Coordinates of C-alpha atoms and ligand atoms in Angstrom, one line a residue:
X1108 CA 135.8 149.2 137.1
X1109 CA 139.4 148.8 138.1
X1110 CA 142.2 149.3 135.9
X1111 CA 145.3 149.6 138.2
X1112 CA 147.8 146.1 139.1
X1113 CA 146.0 143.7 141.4
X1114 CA 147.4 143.4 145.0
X1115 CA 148.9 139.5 145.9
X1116 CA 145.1 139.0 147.1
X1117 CA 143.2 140.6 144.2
X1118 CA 145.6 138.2 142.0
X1119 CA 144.4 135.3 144.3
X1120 CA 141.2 136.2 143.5
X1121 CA 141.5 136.6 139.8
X1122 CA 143.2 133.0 139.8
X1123 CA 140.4 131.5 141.7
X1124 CA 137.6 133.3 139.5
X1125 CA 139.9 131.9 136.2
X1126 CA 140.1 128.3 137.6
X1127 CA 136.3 128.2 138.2
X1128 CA 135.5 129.9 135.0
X1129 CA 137.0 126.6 133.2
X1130 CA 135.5 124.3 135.7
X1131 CA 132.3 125.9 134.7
X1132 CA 133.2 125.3 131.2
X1133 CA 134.4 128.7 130.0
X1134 CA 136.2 129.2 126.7
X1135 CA 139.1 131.4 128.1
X1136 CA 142.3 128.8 126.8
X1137 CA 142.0 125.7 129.0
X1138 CA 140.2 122.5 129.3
X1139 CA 137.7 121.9 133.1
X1140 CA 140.3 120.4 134.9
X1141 CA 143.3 122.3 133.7
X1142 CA 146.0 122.6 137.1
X1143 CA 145.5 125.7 138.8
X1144 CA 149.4 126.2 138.6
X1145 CA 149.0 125.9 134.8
X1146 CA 146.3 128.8 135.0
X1147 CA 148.6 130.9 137.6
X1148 CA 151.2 130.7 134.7
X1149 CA 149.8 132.4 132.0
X1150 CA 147.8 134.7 134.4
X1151 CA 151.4 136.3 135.5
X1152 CA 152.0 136.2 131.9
X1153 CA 149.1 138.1 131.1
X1154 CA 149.8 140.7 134.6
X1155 CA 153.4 141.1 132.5
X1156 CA 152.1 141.9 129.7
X1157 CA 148.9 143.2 129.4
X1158 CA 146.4 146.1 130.4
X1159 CA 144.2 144.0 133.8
X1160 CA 140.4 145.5 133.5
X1161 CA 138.3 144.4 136.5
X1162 CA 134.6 144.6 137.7
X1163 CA 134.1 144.6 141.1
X1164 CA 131.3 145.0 143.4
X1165 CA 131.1 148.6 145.3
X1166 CA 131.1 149.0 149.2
X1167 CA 129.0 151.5 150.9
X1168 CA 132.6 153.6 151.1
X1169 CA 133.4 153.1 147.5
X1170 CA 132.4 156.3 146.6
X1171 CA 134.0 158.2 149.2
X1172 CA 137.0 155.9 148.5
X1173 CA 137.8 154.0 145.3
X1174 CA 140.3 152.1 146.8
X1175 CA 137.6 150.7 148.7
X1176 CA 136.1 148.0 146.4
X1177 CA 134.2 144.1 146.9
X1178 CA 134.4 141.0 145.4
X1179 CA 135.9 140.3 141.7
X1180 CA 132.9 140.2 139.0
X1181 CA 135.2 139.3 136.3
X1182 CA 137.8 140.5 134.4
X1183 CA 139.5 140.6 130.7
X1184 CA 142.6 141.9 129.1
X1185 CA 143.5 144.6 126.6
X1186 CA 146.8 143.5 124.5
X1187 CA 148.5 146.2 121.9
X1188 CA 150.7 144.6 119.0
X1189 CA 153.7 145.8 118.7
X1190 CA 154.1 147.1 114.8
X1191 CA 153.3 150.8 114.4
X1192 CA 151.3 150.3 111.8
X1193 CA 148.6 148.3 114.0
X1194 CA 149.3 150.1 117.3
X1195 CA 145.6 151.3 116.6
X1196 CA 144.4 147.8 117.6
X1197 CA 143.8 146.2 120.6
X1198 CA 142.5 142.4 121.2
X1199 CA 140.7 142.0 123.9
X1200 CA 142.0 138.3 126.0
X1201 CA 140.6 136.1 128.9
X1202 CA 137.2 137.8 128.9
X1203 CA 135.3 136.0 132.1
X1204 CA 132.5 136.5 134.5
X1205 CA 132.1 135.1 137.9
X1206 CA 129.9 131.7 136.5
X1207 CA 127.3 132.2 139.5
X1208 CA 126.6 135.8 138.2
X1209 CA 125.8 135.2 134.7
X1210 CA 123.5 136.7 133.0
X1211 CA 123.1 140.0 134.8
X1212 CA 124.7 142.1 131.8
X1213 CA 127.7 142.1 133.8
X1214 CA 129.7 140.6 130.6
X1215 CA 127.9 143.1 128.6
X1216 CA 129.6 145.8 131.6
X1217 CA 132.9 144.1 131.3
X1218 CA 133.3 144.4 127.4
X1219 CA 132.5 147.8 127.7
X1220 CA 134.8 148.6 130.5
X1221 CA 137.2 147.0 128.2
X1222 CA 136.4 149.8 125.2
X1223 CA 136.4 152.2 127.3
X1224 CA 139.8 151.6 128.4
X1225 CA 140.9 150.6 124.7
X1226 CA 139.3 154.0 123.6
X1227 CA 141.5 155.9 126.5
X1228 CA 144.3 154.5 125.0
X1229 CA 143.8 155.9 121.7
X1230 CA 142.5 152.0 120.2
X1231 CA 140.3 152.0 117.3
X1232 CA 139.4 149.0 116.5
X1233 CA 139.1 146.1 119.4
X1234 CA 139.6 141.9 118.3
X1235 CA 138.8 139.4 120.0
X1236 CA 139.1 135.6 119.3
X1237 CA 137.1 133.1 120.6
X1238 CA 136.4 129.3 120.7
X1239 CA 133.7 127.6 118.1
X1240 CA 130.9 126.0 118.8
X1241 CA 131.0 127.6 122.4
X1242 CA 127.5 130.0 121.1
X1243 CA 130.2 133.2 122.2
X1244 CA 129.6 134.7 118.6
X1245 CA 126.2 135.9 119.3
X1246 CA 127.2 137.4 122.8
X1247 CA 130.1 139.2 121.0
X1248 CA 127.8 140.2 117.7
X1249 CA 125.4 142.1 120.6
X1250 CA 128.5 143.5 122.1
X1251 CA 129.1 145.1 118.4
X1252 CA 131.5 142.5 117.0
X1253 CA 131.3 141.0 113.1
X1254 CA 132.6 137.9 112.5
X1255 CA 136.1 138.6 110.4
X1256 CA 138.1 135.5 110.1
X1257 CA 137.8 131.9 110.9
X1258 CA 140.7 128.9 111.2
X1259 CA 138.4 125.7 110.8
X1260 CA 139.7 122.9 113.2
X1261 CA 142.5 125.9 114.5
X1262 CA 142.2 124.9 118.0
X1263 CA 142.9 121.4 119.4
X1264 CA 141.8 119.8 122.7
X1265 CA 141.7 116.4 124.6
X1266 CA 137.7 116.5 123.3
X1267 CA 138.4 117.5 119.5
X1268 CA 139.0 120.2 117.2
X1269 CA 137.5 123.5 117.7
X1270 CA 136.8 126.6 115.2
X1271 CA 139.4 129.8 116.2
X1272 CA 137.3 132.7 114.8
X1273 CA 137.8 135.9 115.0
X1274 CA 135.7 139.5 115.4
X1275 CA 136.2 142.7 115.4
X1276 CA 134.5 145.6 116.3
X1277 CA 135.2 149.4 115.6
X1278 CA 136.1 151.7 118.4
X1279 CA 135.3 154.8 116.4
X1280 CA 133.8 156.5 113.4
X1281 CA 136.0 155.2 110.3
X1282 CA 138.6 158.1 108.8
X1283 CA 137.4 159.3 105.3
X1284 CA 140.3 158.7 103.2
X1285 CA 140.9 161.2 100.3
X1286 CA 141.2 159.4 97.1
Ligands
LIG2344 C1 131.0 135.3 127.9 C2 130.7 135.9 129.3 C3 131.8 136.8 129.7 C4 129.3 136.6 129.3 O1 129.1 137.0 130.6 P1 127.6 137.2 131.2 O2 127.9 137.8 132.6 O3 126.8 136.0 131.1 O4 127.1 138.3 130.1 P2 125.7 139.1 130.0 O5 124.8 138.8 131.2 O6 126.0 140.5 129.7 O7 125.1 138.5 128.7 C5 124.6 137.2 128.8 C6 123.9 137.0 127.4 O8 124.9 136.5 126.5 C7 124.6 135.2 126.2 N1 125.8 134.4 126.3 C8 126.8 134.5 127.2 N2 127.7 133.5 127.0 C9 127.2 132.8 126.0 C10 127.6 131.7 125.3 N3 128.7 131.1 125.7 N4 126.8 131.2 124.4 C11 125.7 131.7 124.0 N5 125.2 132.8 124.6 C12 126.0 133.3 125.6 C13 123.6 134.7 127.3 O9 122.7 133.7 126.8 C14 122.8 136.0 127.6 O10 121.8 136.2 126.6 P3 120.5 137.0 127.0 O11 120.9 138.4 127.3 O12 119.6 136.9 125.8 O13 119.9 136.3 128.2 C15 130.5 134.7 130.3 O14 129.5 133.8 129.8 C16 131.8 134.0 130.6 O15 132.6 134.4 131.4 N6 132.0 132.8 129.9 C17 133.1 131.9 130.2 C18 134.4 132.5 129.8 C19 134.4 132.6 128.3 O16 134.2 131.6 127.6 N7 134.8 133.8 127.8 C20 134.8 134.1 126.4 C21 136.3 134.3 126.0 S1 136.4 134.7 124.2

């Protein structure tokens, strides 16, 4: 697991992964054939913005050497709002996995990279939204997630209308509140 910025050629590679994640059919905010520019947009947006989690495969000198790492596995984003009062939550964005590697628990790895890092950061409760229909609710329900909102129709392609639900997931034991 990486957490640091991504050189010019680990973002190439975390571009490519994203653009054949969606020609694969992934849910992660574009249609098949969306532009690869398009993509690389909200990408930088994201590397602005956003904590960059990435699973990678080891080399036989990764343990001597972190900085000595393999190919991208896939990658997600942690994003903290900004009011105080929910600075204890963190929504997890663009969760992907390399489409020929599916399967292998590595998206199970990846979300919990993704706690891990939330849980470093003093998160306590992680969101994520994804697309309807797409069978993702089940994946996120074994990663720990409940279903805890649904827009029916909230998100609208070139193929129709899609469900935008939402699911949360707690990061750690609920406070007891005095009453
Ligand atoms: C969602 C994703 C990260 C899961 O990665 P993965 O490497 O396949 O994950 P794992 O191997 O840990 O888990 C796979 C399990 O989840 C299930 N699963 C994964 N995606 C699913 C989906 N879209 N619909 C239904 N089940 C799904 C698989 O059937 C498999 O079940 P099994 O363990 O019973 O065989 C990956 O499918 C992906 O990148 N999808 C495209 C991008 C995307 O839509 N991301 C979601 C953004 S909200």
């Amino acid at each position: 697991m990486l957490t640091g910025p991504p050189t010019d050629a680990d973002r190439s590679e975390l571009l490519d992964l994203w653009v054949s994640v969606n020609a694969a059919g992934g849910a992660v905010g574009f249609e098949a054939s969306a532009p690869q520019a398009d993509v690389a947009r909200v990408l930088d947006e994201h590397l602005g913005a956003d904590a960059l989690v990435r699973l990678v495969h080891p080399t036989m000198d990764t343990f001597y050497d972190p900085s000595s790492y393999g190919a991208l596995i896939g990658f997600g984003f942690l994003h903290r709002p900004t009011a105080s009062v929910a600075r204890h939550r963190v929504s997890l964005l663009r969760v992907m996995t390399n489409p020929a590697l599916r399967g292998r628990w590595f998206g199970r790895l990846l979300v919990a990279a993704l706690h891990g890092q939330a849980r470093r950061s003093s998160a306590e409760i992680a969101e994520i939204d994804y697309r309807g229909g797409t069978g993702l609710g089940e994946f996120y329900e074994r990663c720990g997630y409940a279903e805890s909102g649904r827009v029916v129709d909230g998100l609208k392609f070139s193929f129709g209308y899609r469900d935008d639900v939402s699911m949360t997931c707690r990061l750690t034991p609920p406070v007891q509140q005095g009453r």
